Coordinates of C-alpha atoms and ligand atoms in Angstrom, one line a residue:
M1 CA 0.4 -0.1 -0.2
A2 CA 2.8 2.4 -1.1
E3 CA 0.1 5.9 -0.3
I4 CA 1.6 9.1 -1.8
L5 CA 3.7 11.8 1.5
K6 CA 2.6 14.4 1.7
D7 CA 4.6 17.2 1.2
R8 CA 5.0 19.1 4.6
S9 CA 3.5 22.1 4.2
E10 CA 0.5 20.4 3.0
L11 CA 0.1 19.0 6.9
D12 CA -1.2 20.5 9.0
T13 CA 0.9 22.0 11.8
Q14 CA -1.2 21.3 14.1
F15 CA 0.4 17.4 14.4
Q16 CA 3.7 19.2 13.6
W17 CA 6.8 20.0 16.3
D18 CA 6.8 24.1 17.8
L19 CA 10.5 24.5 17.8
T20 CA 10.1 28.5 18.5
P21 CA 10.4 28.0 22.1
M22 CA 14.8 26.9 20.8
F23 CA 14.5 29.6 18.2
E24 CA 12.1 31.7 17.3
N25 CA 12.8 31.7 13.5
D26 CA 15.7 30.2 11.3
D27 CA 17.6 34.5 12.1
A28 CA 17.7 34.4 15.3
W29 CA 19.3 31.1 15.0
E30 CA 21.9 32.5 12.5
A31 CA 23.0 35.7 15.2
T32 CA 23.6 32.5 17.8
L33 CA 25.8 30.6 15.7
A34 CA 27.7 33.8 14.6
S35 CA 28.1 34.8 18.1
L36 CA 29.8 31.3 18.4
D37 CA 33.5 32.1 17.8
A38 CA 34.3 34.2 20.2
D39 CA 33.1 31.7 22.6
I40 CA 35.4 29.5 21.6
E41 CA 38.6 31.5 21.0
S42 CA 37.4 32.9 25.2
L43 CA 37.3 28.9 26.3
S44 CA 40.5 28.6 24.7
A45 CA 42.9 31.0 26.8
F46 CA 42.5 28.9 29.5
A47 CA 45.1 26.2 27.5
G48 CA 48.0 25.7 30.2
K49 CA 46.5 27.6 33.0
L50 CA 44.3 24.4 34.1
N51 CA 46.2 23.7 37.5
D52 CA 44.3 24.7 40.8
A53 CA 40.6 24.6 41.6
V54 CA 39.7 27.8 40.7
T55 CA 40.8 27.7 37.4
I56 CA 39.3 24.4 36.7
G57 CA 35.8 25.2 38.6
A58 CA 36.0 28.6 36.3
Y59 CA 37.2 27.1 33.3
L60 CA 34.3 24.5 33.3
D61 CA 31.4 27.1 34.4
A62 CA 32.3 28.0 30.9
S63 CA 32.5 25.7 28.6
T64 CA 28.8 24.1 30.4
E65 CA 28.0 27.2 28.6
V66 CA 29.1 27.2 26.0
G67 CA 28.0 23.6 25.3
R68 CA 25.1 24.7 26.0
K69 CA 24.8 27.0 23.0
V70 CA 25.6 25.1 20.9
E71 CA 23.7 22.5 21.5
R72 CA 20.9 23.9 21.2
L73 CA 21.5 25.1 17.9
Y74 CA 22.3 21.6 17.2
C75 CA 19.3 20.3 18.4
Y76 CA 17.6 23.1 16.1
A77 CA 19.1 22.7 12.9
S78 CA 18.7 18.9 13.4
Q79 CA 15.5 18.8 14.0
R80 CA 15.2 21.0 11.3
H81 CA 16.4 19.4 8.5
D82 CA 14.9 15.7 9.5
E83 CA 11.7 17.7 9.1
D84 CA 13.1 17.4 5.7
T85 CA 15.8 15.7 5.0
R86 CA 15.7 17.4 1.4
D87 CA 15.6 20.8 2.1
D88 CA 18.6 23.0 1.5
K89 CA 18.8 25.9 3.9
A90 CA 18.0 23.0 6.5
Q91 CA 20.8 21.3 5.0
S92 CA 23.2 24.2 4.8
M93 CA 22.2 25.3 8.5
Y94 CA 22.7 21.5 9.8
A95 CA 26.5 21.6 8.1
R96 CA 27.1 24.8 9.8
V97 CA 26.7 23.8 12.8
G98 CA 28.5 20.0 12.3
S99 CA 31.7 21.8 11.9
K100 CA 31.3 24.4 14.3
Y101 CA 31.1 21.5 16.8
V102 CA 34.3 19.8 14.9
K103 CA 35.6 23.0 15.6
M104 CA 34.8 23.9 18.9
A105 CA 36.1 19.9 20.1
A106 CA 38.8 20.3 18.5
A107 CA 39.5 24.1 20.2
L108 CA 38.6 22.7 23.7
S109 CA 40.5 19.4 23.5
F110 CA 43.7 20.1 25.4
A111 CA 41.2 21.1 28.2
Q112 CA 40.7 16.8 29.1
P113 CA 45.0 15.9 28.6
E114 CA 46.2 19.0 30.4
I115 CA 43.7 18.1 33.9
L116 CA 45.0 14.2 33.4
S117 CA 49.0 14.9 33.7
L118 CA 48.4 16.9 37.1
P119 CA 50.2 14.4 40.1
E120 CA 47.7 12.7 41.4
E121 CA 47.3 14.0 45.0
T122 CA 47.0 17.6 43.6
L123 CA 44.4 15.8 41.0
T124 CA 42.4 14.4 44.4
A125 CA 42.8 17.5 46.0
I126 CA 40.7 19.4 43.2
V127 CA 38.4 17.1 42.9
N128 CA 37.7 17.2 46.5
D129 CA 37.8 21.3 47.0
P130 CA 34.6 23.4 46.9
A131 CA 35.6 25.4 43.9
V132 CA 34.3 22.5 41.5
A133 CA 32.0 20.7 44.0
D134 CA 29.3 21.6 41.1
Y135 CA 31.5 18.8 38.9
K136 CA 32.8 17.1 41.1
F137 CA 31.6 14.1 39.1
N138 CA 32.2 15.2 36.4
L139 CA 35.8 14.9 37.1
E140 CA 35.9 11.9 39.5
D141 CA 34.7 10.5 36.0
L142 CA 37.1 12.1 34.1
L143 CA 39.7 10.6 37.6
R144 CA 38.6 6.9 36.7
S145 CA 40.4 7.1 33.0
K146 CA 43.5 8.2 34.7
P147 CA 44.8 5.2 34.7
H148 CA 43.8 4.0 31.5
T149 CA 45.1 7.5 29.3
L150 CA 48.5 6.6 28.0
T151 CA 51.7 8.7 27.7
K152 CA 50.8 11.3 24.6
A153 CA 53.2 9.6 22.0
E154 CA 51.4 5.8 23.0
E155 CA 48.1 7.7 22.5
K156 CA 49.8 9.5 19.2
L157 CA 50.5 6.1 17.9
L158 CA 47.6 3.6 19.1
A159 CA 45.3 6.3 17.1
S160 CA 47.3 6.4 14.4
F161 CA 46.6 2.3 14.3
G162 CA 42.6 3.2 14.9
E163 CA 41.9 2.4 11.2
V164 CA 44.2 -0.9 10.3
M165 CA 42.0 -1.1 14.3
S166 CA 38.5 -0.6 12.3
A167 CA 38.9 -2.9 9.3
P168 CA 37.6 -6.4 10.5
S169 CA 34.2 -4.5 11.4
E170 CA 34.5 -2.4 7.9
A171 CA 34.6 -5.6 6.0
Y172 CA 32.1 -7.1 7.3
H173 CA 29.7 -3.9 7.1
N174 CA 30.4 -3.9 3.5
L175 CA 30.0 -7.4 2.7
E176 CA 27.3 -8.0 4.6
D177 CA 25.2 -4.3 2.9
A178 CA 27.4 -4.5 -0.7
D179 CA 29.1 -7.6 -1.8
L180 CA 25.9 -11.0 -0.3
L181 CA 23.6 -11.5 -2.7
F182 CA 20.0 -13.8 -2.1
D183 CA 18.9 -16.0 -4.3
A184 CA 15.3 -14.8 -5.4
V185 CA 13.1 -17.2 -4.2
K186 CA 9.2 -18.6 -4.6
N187 CA 6.1 -17.9 -2.1
G188 CA 3.5 -19.4 -2.3
A189 CA 1.7 -19.1 -5.4
G190 CA 4.2 -19.5 -7.3
E191 CA 6.1 -15.9 -7.6
T192 CA 9.2 -15.3 -7.7
V193 CA 10.4 -12.9 -4.9
E194 CA 13.7 -10.8 -4.7
V195 CA 15.2 -11.5 -1.2
T196 CA 18.0 -8.5 0.1
G197 CA 19.4 -7.8 3.2
S198 CA 16.6 -4.9 4.0
N199 CA 13.5 -7.1 3.1
F200 CA 14.0 -10.6 4.8
V201 CA 12.8 -9.9 7.7
P202 CA 9.7 -8.2 6.1
L203 CA 9.5 -11.3 3.9
E204 CA 9.6 -13.4 7.8
M205 CA 6.6 -11.7 9.1
G206 CA 4.2 -12.3 6.9
T207 CA 1.9 -15.1 6.3
D208 CA 3.5 -17.1 3.4
R209 CA 5.1 -20.1 4.9
V210 CA 5.8 -21.5 1.9
L211 CA 7.8 -18.2 0.9
R212 CA 8.8 -18.2 4.9
E213 CA 10.8 -20.9 4.3
N214 CA 12.3 -20.4 1.2
A215 CA 13.6 -16.6 2.6
F216 CA 14.8 -18.4 4.8
H217 CA 16.9 -20.8 3.6
S218 CA 18.4 -18.5 0.6
Y219 CA 19.6 -15.7 3.4
Y220 CA 21.6 -18.2 5.2
K221 CA 22.3 -19.8 2.7
S222 CA 24.4 -16.7 1.2
Y223 CA 26.1 -16.6 4.7
R224 CA 27.3 -20.0 4.7
E225 CA 28.7 -19.7 1.4
H226 CA 31.5 -16.8 3.1
I227 CA 31.9 -18.0 7.5
N228 CA 35.4 -19.1 7.0
T229 CA 35.2 -14.7 5.8
F230 CA 32.5 -13.5 8.2
A231 CA 34.5 -15.9 11.4
A232 CA 37.6 -14.1 10.5
M233 CA 36.5 -10.8 10.8
Y234 CA 35.2 -11.6 13.7
S235 CA 38.3 -13.5 14.8
G236 CA 39.7 -9.4 13.7
A237 CA 37.2 -7.8 15.4
I238 CA 38.1 -9.3 18.9
K239 CA 41.4 -9.8 18.4
A240 CA 41.5 -5.4 17.5
A241 CA 39.2 -5.2 20.9
T242 CA 41.5 -7.6 23.7
A243 CA 44.9 -5.9 21.8
E244 CA 43.6 -1.9 23.1
A245 CA 42.8 -3.4 26.2
A246 CA 45.0 -5.1 27.5
A247 CA 47.2 -1.5 26.0
R248 CA 44.8 0.4 28.2
N249 CA 44.9 -1.1 31.4
Y250 CA 42.1 -2.8 31.5
P251 CA 42.1 -6.6 32.9
S252 CA 39.3 -7.1 29.7
S253 CA 38.0 -6.1 26.1
R254 CA 34.2 -6.3 28.5
A255 CA 35.2 -3.7 31.6
M256 CA 37.6 -2.1 28.5
A257 CA 32.9 -1.6 27.2
M258 CA 31.5 -0.9 29.9
A259 CA 34.1 1.1 32.1
G260 CA 33.0 5.0 30.2
E261 CA 29.4 3.8 31.6
N262 CA 31.0 2.6 34.7
V263 CA 28.8 -0.8 35.3
P264 CA 30.1 -2.8 37.0
A265 CA 30.6 -6.9 34.9
E266 CA 28.0 -8.1 38.4
V267 CA 25.4 -6.6 36.5
Y268 CA 26.3 -7.9 32.8
D269 CA 26.7 -10.8 34.1
N270 CA 23.4 -10.0 36.2
L271 CA 22.2 -9.6 33.2
I272 CA 22.4 -12.9 31.8
A273 CA 21.7 -14.4 34.0
T274 CA 18.2 -13.2 35.1
V275 CA 17.8 -13.9 31.1
R276 CA 18.7 -17.8 31.2
K277 CA 15.7 -18.2 34.7
H278 CA 13.2 -16.6 33.3
M279 CA 13.7 -18.6 29.6
P280 CA 11.0 -21.0 30.5
A281 CA 8.3 -18.4 30.1
M282 CA 10.0 -17.9 26.5
H283 CA 9.6 -21.7 26.3
R284 CA 6.1 -21.8 26.9
Y285 CA 5.8 -18.1 24.9
V286 CA 7.1 -21.0 21.4
R287 CA 4.7 -23.8 22.5
L288 CA 1.9 -21.6 22.1
R289 CA 2.9 -20.1 19.0
K290 CA 3.2 -24.1 17.4
K291 CA -0.3 -24.7 19.1
M292 CA -1.6 -20.9 17.2
L293 CA 0.0 -20.8 14.1
G294 CA -1.3 -24.9 14.3
V295 CA 2.1 -26.3 12.5
D296 CA 3.7 -29.8 13.4
E297 CA 7.3 -28.2 13.9
L298 CA 7.9 -24.9 14.1
H299 CA 10.8 -23.7 12.7
F300 CA 12.6 -20.4 12.5
Y301 CA 10.9 -18.8 9.8
D302 CA 7.6 -19.6 12.3
V303 CA 8.5 -16.8 14.9
Y304 CA 8.6 -13.9 13.4
A305 CA 5.0 -14.5 11.7
P306 CA 1.8 -13.0 12.5
L307 CA 0.3 -15.5 15.3
V308 CA -3.5 -13.6 14.1
G309 CA -2.9 -14.4 10.0
D310 CA -3.9 -11.1 8.1
L311 CA -5.8 -9.1 10.9
K312 CA -5.2 -5.5 10.7
K313 CA -6.0 -3.2 13.1
S314 CA -5.6 0.3 13.1
Y315 CA -5.3 3.2 15.3
T316 CA -6.0 6.9 15.4
Y317 CA -3.7 9.5 16.2
E318 CA -6.1 11.2 19.2
T319 CA -7.1 7.1 20.2
A320 CA -3.2 6.8 20.5
Q321 CA -3.3 9.7 22.2
E322 CA -5.6 8.2 24.8
M323 CA -3.9 5.3 25.4
V324 CA -1.1 6.4 26.3
L325 CA -1.9 8.6 28.4
K326 CA -4.3 6.5 30.6
A327 CA -1.4 3.4 29.9
V328 CA 0.7 6.3 32.6
A329 CA -1.6 6.7 34.9
P330 CA 0.1 4.4 37.6
L331 CA 3.3 6.0 37.2
G332 CA 1.3 9.2 38.9
E333 CA -1.6 12.4 38.2
D334 CA 2.3 14.4 37.6
Y335 CA 3.2 12.5 35.3
Q336 CA 0.4 12.4 33.3
E337 CA 0.4 16.9 32.9
T338 CA 3.6 15.9 31.3
V339 CA 2.3 14.0 28.9
R340 CA -0.9 16.5 28.9
K341 CA 1.9 19.4 29.0
A342 CA 4.5 17.4 25.4
Y343 CA 0.5 17.1 23.1
A344 CA -1.0 20.3 23.8
E345 CA 2.5 22.3 23.2
R346 CA 3.3 20.1 20.3
W347 CA 6.3 18.9 21.2
I348 CA 5.4 15.9 18.3
D349 CA 6.6 15.9 15.4
V350 CA 3.9 13.2 14.1
Y351 CA 3.3 11.9 10.4
P352 CA 5.7 10.9 7.8
N353 CA 5.6 13.5 5.4
R354 CA 8.1 13.4 2.1
G355 CA 11.6 13.9 3.1
K356 CA 11.0 13.6 6.6
R357 CA 13.2 11.1 8.7
G358 CA 12.3 7.9 9.0
G359 CA 12.0 5.7 11.9
A360 CA 11.5 7.6 15.8
Y361 CA 13.7 9.1 18.7
S362 CA 13.0 11.6 21.4
G363 CA 15.6 14.4 21.8
G364 CA 15.8 18.1 22.1
C365 CA 18.7 19.1 24.3
Y366 CA 18.9 20.8 28.6
D367 CA 17.6 24.7 27.1
S368 CA 14.7 23.1 25.1
N369 CA 11.3 20.9 25.2
P370 CA 12.3 17.2 25.2
Y371 CA 11.4 16.7 21.4
I372 CA 9.4 13.5 19.8
L373 CA 10.4 12.7 15.9
L374 CA 7.8 10.2 15.2
N375 CA 6.5 8.6 11.6
F376 CA 3.0 7.6 12.4
S377 CA 1.2 4.8 10.5
G378 CA -1.8 3.6 13.4
T379 CA -0.5 0.0 13.7
L380 CA -0.5 -1.3 17.6
D381 CA 2.9 -0.6 16.6
S382 CA 2.6 3.5 16.1
V383 CA 1.3 3.3 19.3
S384 CA 3.4 1.9 20.9
T385 CA 6.5 4.1 19.6
L386 CA 5.1 6.9 20.9
A387 CA 4.8 5.5 24.7
H388 CA 8.5 4.8 24.2
E389 CA 9.3 8.5 23.4
M390 CA 7.2 9.3 25.5
G391 CA 8.9 7.2 28.3
H392 CA 12.8 9.4 27.2
T393 CA 10.5 12.8 26.1
I394 CA 9.4 12.3 30.5
H395 CA 12.6 11.1 31.4
S396 CA 14.7 13.8 30.3
W397 CA 12.0 16.6 30.6
R398 CA 12.6 15.3 34.7
S399 CA 16.4 15.0 34.5
R400 CA 16.0 19.1 33.2
Q401 CA 14.1 20.2 35.4
H402 CA 15.6 18.9 38.4
Q403 CA 19.4 18.5 37.9
P404 CA 22.0 21.5 36.8
P405 CA 23.1 20.9 32.7
Q406 CA 26.8 19.2 33.7
Y407 CA 24.4 16.3 35.4
A408 CA 21.2 16.6 33.1
D409 CA 22.6 13.8 31.3
Y410 CA 21.6 10.1 31.6
T411 CA 24.1 7.0 30.5
L412 CA 21.8 4.5 27.3
F413 CA 22.1 2.1 30.1
V414 CA 19.5 3.5 32.3
A415 CA 18.1 5.0 29.5
E416 CA 16.1 2.2 28.0
V417 CA 14.2 2.1 31.3
A418 CA 12.5 4.4 30.8
S419 CA 11.0 4.3 27.8
T420 CA 10.6 0.4 28.2
V421 CA 8.3 0.6 30.8
N422 CA 6.1 2.6 29.6
E423 CA 6.0 -0.2 26.9
N424 CA 4.8 -2.9 29.4
L425 CA 2.0 -0.2 30.8
L426 CA 0.7 0.3 27.9
I427 CA 0.4 -4.4 27.1
E428 CA -0.4 -4.1 31.0
Q429 CA -3.9 -1.7 29.8
L430 CA -4.8 -3.5 26.4
L431 CA -4.2 -6.8 28.4
Q432 CA -6.8 -6.1 31.0
Ligands
ZN501 ZN1 13.9 3.9 22.8

């Protein structure tokens, strides 16, 4: 059902996000962008001076302020760009703020190594100094990386090998995305159907079992034909990660991967153990699936097939809004009030239009509303996406209301808690 998408200008603005609280218009954005160079220059003046708590505190205050400004500029431009990725003006704004970001990062790259090069005792004293009390957590974070930061010469050497180290992963993506081809297959009616990397999953989600089975065999046949190449690339990626972890004094590449977010290894092990412990629920689900599909033997190509045949149920956006609002009731009146605010103040860009970025996300920055991009299509999946992104949005909103800018961000590790809880609440409400 290829539907002709409308141009953005033909859609009701009521269902488009309102970016004016961020910048009144594109001209206001341009003026702020123009003021950025002076800010970056004044930050560069700190170079070579970051050796006491008072100066470090002043630098952190100044860089946090400039960071906020760049973030706001970046968010506005990237959201304007997402509205219609073909739009020349938005493309130019997005590209220009991107290069400013790079310029700022380069100009400020002195700070971290400069602070880290201070002797251990000096650093510990600075971290506990009241002059930097507002940044204690950030500095502790930085301090944690000290044993894993090498000398200037060693860092340079490692950086020069960076591209070599990523060669296995690059080769993998090229093989998988470009070179791997799949045989066309027959569907249940005897017609020929192309199999590609991007349509494989949709084919597995269809109701035609013959097509699902044939597509499955065609897909994995191609992988099998390159089995030794895939194995060599995987082994290369593991060796690269292990070598870097050893060079940086980490006990393992896993420890290195989790160091950034400071997640203890026990949390990782516990996650795996918890999933294993609950496997009986998965097995029960698979038995139920086999029964509902009425098959003698359940194959892998049956696990994505719909359990209710070709039934299509559709929801209007207004219904979806009500469903999400009702679903989050257990989180309190206060939470629901913020959801209503998100609807009323146009935090959400609802419908697809020509050129609009695909998928969905929750974003914004410290000084903006936590905007949501959707491509609402009326499926239950679309309703669930609204619930999911609303979880991120309210998490961000509350964090930005209650934390200073340097602490408002949250790690990816905890981010999906807020969103998947909302999905579960929606399912709970549907079951009732
Ligand atoms: Zn998410």
